[in-house]
Each structure stands twice: as C-alpha cells, then as structure tokens.
mmCIF file with all atom_site columns, C-alpha atoms in Angstrom:
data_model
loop_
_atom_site.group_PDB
_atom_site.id
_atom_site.type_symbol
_atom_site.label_atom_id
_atom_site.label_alt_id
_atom_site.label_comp_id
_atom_site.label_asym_id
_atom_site.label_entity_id
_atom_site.label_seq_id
_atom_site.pdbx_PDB_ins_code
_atom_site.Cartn_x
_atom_site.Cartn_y
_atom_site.Cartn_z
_atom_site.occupancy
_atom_site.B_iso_or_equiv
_atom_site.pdbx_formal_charge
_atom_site.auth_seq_id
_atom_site.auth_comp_id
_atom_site.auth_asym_id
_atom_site.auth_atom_id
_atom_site.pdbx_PDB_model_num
ATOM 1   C CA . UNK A 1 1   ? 13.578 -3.289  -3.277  1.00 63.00 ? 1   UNK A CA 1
ATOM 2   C CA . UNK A 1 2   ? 15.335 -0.452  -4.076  1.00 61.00 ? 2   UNK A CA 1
ATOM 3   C CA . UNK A 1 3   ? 14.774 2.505   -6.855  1.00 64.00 ? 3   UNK A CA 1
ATOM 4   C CA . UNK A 1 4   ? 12.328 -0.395  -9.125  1.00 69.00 ? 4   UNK A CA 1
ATOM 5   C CA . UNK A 1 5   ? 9.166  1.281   -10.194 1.00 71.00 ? 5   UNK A CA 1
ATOM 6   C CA . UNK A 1 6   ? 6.907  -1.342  -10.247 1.00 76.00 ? 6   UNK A CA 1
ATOM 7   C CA . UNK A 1 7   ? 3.505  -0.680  -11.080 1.00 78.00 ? 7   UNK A CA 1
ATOM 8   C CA . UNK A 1 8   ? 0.276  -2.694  -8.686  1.00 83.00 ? 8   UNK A CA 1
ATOM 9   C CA . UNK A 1 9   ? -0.343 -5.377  -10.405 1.00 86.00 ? 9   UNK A CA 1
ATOM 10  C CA . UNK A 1 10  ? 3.498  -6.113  -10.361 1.00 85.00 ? 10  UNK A CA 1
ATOM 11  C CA . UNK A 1 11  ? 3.319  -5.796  -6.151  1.00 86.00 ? 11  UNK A CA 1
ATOM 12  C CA . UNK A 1 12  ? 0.088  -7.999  -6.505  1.00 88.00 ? 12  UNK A CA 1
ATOM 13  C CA . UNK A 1 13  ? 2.580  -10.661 -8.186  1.00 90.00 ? 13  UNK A CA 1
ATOM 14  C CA . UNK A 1 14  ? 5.015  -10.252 -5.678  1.00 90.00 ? 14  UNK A CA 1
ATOM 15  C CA . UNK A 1 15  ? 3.220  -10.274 -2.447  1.00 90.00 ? 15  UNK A CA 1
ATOM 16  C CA . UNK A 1 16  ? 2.944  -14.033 -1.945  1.00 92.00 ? 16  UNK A CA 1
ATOM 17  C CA . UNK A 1 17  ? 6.418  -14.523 -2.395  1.00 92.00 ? 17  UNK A CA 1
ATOM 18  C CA . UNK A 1 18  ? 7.021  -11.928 0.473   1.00 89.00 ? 18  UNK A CA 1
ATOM 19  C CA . UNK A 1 19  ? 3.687  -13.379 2.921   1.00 90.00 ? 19  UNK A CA 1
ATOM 20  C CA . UNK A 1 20  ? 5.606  -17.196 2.435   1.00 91.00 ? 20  UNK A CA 1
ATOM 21  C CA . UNK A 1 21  ? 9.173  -16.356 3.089   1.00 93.00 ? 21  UNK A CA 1
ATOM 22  C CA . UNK A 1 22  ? 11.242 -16.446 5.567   1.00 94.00 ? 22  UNK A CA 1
ATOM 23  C CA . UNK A 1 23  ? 12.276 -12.930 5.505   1.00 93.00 ? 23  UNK A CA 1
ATOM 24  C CA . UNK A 1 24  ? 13.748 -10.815 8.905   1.00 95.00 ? 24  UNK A CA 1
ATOM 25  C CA . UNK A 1 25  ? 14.008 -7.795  7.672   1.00 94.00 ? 25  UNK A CA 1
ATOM 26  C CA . UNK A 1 26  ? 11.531 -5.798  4.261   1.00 91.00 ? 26  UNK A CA 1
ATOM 27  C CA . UNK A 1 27  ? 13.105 -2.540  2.840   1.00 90.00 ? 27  UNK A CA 1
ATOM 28  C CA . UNK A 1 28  ? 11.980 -0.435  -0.139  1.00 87.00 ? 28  UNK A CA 1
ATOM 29  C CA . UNK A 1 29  ? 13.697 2.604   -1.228  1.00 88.00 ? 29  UNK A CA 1
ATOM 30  C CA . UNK A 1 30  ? 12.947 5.262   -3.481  1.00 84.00 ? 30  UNK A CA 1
ATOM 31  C CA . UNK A 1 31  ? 9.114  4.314   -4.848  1.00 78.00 ? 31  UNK A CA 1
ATOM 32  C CA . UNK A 1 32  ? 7.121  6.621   -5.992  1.00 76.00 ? 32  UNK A CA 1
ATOM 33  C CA . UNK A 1 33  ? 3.472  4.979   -5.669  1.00 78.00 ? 33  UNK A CA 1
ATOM 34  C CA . UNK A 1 34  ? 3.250  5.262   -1.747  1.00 84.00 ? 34  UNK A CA 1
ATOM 35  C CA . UNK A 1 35  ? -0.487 3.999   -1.361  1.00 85.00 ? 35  UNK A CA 1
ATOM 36  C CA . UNK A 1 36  ? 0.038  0.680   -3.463  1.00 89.00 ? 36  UNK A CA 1
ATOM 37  C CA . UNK A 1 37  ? 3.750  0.678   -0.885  1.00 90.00 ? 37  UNK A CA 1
ATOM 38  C CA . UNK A 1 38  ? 1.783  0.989   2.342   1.00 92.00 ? 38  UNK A CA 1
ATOM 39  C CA . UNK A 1 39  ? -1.105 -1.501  1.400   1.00 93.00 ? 39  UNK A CA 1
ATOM 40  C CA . UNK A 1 40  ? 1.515  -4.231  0.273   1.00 93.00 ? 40  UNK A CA 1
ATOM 41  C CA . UNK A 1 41  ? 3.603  -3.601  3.507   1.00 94.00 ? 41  UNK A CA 1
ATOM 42  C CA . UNK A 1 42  ? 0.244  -4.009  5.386   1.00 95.00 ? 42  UNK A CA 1
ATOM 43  C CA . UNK A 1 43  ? -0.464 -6.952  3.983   1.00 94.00 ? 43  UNK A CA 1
ATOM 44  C CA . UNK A 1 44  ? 2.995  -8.540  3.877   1.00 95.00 ? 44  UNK A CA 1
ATOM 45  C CA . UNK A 1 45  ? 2.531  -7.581  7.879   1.00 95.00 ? 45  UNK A CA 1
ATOM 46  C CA . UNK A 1 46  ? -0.789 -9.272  8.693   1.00 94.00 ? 46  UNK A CA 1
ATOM 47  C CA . UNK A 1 47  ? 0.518  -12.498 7.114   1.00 94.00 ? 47  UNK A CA 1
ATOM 48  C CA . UNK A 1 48  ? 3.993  -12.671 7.757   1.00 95.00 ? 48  UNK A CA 1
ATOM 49  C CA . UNK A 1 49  ? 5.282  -12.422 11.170  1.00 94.00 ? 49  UNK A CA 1
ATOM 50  C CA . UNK A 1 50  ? 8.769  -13.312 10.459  1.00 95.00 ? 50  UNK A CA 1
ATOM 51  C CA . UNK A 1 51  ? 8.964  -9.580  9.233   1.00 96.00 ? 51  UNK A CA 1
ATOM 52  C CA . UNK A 1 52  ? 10.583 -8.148  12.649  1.00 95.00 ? 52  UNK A CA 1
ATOM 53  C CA . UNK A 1 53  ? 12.270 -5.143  10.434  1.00 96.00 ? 53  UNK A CA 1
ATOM 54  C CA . UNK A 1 54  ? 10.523 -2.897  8.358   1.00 96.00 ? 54  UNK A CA 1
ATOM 55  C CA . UNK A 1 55  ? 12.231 -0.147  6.303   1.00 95.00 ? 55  UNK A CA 1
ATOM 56  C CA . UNK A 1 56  ? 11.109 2.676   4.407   1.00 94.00 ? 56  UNK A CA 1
ATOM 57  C CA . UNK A 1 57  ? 13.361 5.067   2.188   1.00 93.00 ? 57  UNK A CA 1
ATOM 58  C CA . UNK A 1 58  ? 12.983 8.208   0.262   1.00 90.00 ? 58  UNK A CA 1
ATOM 59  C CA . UNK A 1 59  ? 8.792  7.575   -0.273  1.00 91.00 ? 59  UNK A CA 1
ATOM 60  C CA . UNK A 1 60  ? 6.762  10.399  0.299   1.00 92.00 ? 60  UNK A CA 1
ATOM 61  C CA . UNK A 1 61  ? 3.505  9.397   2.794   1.00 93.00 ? 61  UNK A CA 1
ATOM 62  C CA . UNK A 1 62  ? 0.474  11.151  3.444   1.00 92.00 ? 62  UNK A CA 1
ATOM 63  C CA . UNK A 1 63  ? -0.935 10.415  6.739   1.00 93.00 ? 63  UNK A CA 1
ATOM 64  C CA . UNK A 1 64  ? -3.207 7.844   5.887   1.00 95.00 ? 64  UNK A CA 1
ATOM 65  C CA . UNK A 1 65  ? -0.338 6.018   4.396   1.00 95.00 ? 65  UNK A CA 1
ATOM 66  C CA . UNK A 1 66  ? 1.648  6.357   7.908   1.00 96.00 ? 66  UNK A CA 1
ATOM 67  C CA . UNK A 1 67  ? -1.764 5.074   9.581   1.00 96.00 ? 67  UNK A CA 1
ATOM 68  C CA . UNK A 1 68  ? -1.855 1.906   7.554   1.00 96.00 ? 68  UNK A CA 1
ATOM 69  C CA . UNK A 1 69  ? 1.675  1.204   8.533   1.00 96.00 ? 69  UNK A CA 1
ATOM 70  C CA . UNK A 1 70  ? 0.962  2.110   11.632  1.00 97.00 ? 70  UNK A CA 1
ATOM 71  C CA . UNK A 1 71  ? -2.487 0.259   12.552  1.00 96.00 ? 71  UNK A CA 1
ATOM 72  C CA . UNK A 1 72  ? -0.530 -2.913  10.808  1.00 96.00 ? 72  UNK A CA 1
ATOM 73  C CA . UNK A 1 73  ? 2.530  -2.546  13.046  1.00 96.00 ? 73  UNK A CA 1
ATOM 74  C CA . UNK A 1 74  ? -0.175 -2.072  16.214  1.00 95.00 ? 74  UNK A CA 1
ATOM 75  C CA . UNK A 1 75  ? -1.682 -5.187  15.150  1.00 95.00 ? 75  UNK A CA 1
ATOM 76  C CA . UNK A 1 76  ? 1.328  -7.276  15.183  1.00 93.00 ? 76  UNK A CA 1
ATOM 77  C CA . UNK A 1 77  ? 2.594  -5.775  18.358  1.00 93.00 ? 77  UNK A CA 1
ATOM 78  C CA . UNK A 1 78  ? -1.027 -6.591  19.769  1.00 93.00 ? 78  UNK A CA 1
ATOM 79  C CA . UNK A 1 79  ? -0.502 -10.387 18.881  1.00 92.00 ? 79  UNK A CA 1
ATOM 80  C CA . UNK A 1 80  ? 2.717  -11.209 20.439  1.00 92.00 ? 80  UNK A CA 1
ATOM 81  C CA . UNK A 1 81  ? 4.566  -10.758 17.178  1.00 92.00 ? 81  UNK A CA 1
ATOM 82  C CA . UNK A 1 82  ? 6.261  -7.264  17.442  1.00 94.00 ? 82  UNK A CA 1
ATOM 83  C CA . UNK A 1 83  ? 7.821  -5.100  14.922  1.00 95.00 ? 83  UNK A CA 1
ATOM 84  C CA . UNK A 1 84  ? 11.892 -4.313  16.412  1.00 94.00 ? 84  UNK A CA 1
ATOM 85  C CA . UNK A 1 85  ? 12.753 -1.799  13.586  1.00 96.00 ? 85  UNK A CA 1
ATOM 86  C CA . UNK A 1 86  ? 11.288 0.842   11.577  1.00 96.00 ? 86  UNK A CA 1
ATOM 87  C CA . UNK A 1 87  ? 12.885 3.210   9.245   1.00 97.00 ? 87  UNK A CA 1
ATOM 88  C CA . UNK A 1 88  ? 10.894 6.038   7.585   1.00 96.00 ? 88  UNK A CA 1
ATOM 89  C CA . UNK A 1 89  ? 13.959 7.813   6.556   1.00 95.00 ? 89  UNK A CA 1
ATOM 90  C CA . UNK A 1 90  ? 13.103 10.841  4.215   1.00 93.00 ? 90  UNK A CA 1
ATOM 91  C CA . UNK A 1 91  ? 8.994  9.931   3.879   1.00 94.00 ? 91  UNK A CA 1
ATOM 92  C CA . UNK A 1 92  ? 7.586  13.288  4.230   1.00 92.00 ? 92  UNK A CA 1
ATOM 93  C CA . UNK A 1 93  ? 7.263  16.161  1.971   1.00 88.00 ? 93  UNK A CA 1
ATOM 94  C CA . UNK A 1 94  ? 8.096  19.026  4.156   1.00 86.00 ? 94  UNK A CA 1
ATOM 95  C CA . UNK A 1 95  ? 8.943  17.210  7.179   1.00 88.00 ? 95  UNK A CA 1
ATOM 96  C CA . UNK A 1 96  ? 7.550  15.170  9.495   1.00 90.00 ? 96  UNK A CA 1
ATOM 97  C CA . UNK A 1 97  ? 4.456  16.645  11.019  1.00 89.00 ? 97  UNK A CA 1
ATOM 98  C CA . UNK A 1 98  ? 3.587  16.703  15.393  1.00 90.00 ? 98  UNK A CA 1
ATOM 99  C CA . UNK A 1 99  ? 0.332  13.926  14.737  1.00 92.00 ? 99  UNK A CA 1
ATOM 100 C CA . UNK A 1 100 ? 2.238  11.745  11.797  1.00 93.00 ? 100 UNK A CA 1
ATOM 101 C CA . UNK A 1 101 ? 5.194  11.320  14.795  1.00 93.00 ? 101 UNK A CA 1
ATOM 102 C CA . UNK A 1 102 ? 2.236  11.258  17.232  1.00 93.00 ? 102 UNK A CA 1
ATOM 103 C CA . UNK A 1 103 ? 1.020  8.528   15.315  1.00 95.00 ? 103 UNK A CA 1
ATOM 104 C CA . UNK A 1 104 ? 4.330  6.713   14.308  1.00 95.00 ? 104 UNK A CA 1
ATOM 105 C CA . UNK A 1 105 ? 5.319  6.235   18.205  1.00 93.00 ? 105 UNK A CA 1
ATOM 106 C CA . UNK A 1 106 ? 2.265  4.840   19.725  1.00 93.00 ? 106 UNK A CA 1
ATOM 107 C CA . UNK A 1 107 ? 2.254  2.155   17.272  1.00 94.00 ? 107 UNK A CA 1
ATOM 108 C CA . UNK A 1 108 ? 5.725  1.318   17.673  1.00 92.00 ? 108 UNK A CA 1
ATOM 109 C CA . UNK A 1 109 ? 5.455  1.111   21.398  1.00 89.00 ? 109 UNK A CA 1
ATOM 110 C CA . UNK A 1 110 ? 2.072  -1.201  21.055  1.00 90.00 ? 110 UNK A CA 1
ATOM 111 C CA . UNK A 1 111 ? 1.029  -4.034  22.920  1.00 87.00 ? 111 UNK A CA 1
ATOM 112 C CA . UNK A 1 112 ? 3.958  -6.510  23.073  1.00 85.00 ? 112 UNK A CA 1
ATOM 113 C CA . UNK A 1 113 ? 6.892  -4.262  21.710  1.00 81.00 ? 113 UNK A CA 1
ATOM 114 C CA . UNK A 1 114 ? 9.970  -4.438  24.160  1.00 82.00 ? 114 UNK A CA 1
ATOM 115 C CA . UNK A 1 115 ? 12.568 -2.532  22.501  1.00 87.00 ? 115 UNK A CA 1
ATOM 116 C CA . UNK A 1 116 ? 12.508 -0.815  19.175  1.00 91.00 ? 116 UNK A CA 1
ATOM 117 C CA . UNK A 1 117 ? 14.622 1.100   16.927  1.00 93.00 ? 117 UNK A CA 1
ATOM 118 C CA . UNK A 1 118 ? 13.293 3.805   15.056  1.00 93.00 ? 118 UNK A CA 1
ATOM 119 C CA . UNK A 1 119 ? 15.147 5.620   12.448  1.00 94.00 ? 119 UNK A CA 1
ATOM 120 C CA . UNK A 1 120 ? 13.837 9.226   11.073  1.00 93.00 ? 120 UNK A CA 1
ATOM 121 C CA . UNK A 1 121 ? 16.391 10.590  9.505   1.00 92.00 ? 121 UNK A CA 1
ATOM 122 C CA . UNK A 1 122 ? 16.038 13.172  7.220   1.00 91.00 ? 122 UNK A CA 1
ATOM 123 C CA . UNK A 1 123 ? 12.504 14.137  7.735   1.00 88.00 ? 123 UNK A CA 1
ATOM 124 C CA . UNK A 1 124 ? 13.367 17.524  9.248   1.00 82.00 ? 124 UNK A CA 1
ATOM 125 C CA . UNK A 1 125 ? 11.965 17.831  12.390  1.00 77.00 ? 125 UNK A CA 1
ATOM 126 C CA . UNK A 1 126 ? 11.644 20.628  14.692  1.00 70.00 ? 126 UNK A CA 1
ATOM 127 C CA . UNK A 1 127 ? 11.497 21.844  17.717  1.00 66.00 ? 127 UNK A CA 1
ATOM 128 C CA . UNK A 1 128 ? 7.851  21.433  18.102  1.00 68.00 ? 128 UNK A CA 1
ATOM 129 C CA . UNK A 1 129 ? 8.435  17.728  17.415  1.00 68.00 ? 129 UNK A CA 1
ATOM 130 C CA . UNK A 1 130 ? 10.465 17.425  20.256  1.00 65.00 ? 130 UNK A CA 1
ATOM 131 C CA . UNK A 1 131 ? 7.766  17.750  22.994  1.00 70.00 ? 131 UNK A CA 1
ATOM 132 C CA . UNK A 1 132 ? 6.358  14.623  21.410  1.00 76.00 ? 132 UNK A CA 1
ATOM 133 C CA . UNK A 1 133 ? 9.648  12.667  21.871  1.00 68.00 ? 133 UNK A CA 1
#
C-alpha cells in the first residue's frame, strides 16, 4: 500500500484479507499512523507465514514500533517460518539510532533465518552504527 491514509478501523477491515492470502512479499509506503502500521504487520505476521518479505517505506517508528516488528519477525524465525527481506527504508526521524539497529539485527538473524536481506537506506547512519554492523 502505498501513500493511502487509511485510518484503524480501515486496517481492521483489511487485515483478514492480508492473514488469508497468498501473499510473498507486504510493502507499505509513506503512512503516517506508525503504531496502527506495526500492530497490523504483527498481526498479518503471526498468521500468515507466506509473508517471507516485509517492506517498510518513508514511516517514522519509535522504538517500540521497531520492537513489535521485531519480536514478530523473531517469532516467525523461531518457528521454522523465516522472514528473507526487510526494508525499513527512511523509518526514523533523525536517523537510525545504535539499540533500534541493535534491535533490528538480532531479530533478523533469529532462530531459523538462513540468509536475509536488509535494506536501510536512507536512515542516516553513522559511524557509531558501524561497530554494530
């Protein structure tokens, strides 16, 4: 989904269509309401495992956003059913922060994950980040 404000009870709607599809690959761009985003994607997650790529444009996360993505994409990794992609490209205000990437790589290298892309772009990291890496 891509630059459509949809208010919650929209996503609510929505969400089965997403948990009972077939769908590879989830990407939402440009949505302001990143709480009601990281809850659905959660949810779409837990029920869903079809979902092997997740991506995430231009929405702005607070970390407890990026640790309900991330405890979602742990969970899936933990059952056999791994996440291959994730894209957070522009999500933080400021720049990505040492314990939000902290956070971000354990969970993508969970349990049964192999192989994984990860995409950052545009979240301005620095050199501080790069000890992490």
């Amino acid at each position: 989904m891509n630059q459509i404000e949809l208010p919650k009870s929209v996503l609510d709607i929505l969400r089965p269509a997403f948990e009972e599809s077939r769908i590879k690959r989830v990407c939402f761009d440009n949505y302001l309401h990143n709480r009601d985003m990281a809850d659905f994607a959660k949810k779409v997650l837990q029920t869903n495992h079809f979902v092997t790529k997740l991506g995430f444009g231009a929405i702005k996360f607070a970390q407890e956003d990026v640790e309900t993505l991330c405890d979602a994409i742990k969970s899936r990794n933990a059952e056999g059913q791994p996440i291959k992609s994730l894209a957070l490209a522009g999500c933080f205000e400021g720049g990505i922060d040492t314990r939000t990437l902290t956070t971000v790589l354990a969970s993508t290298t969970s349990g049964s994950a192999k192989e994984v892309g990860l995409n950052l772009y545009g979240n301005g990291m620095s050199s501080r980040e790069a000890t992490v890496i």
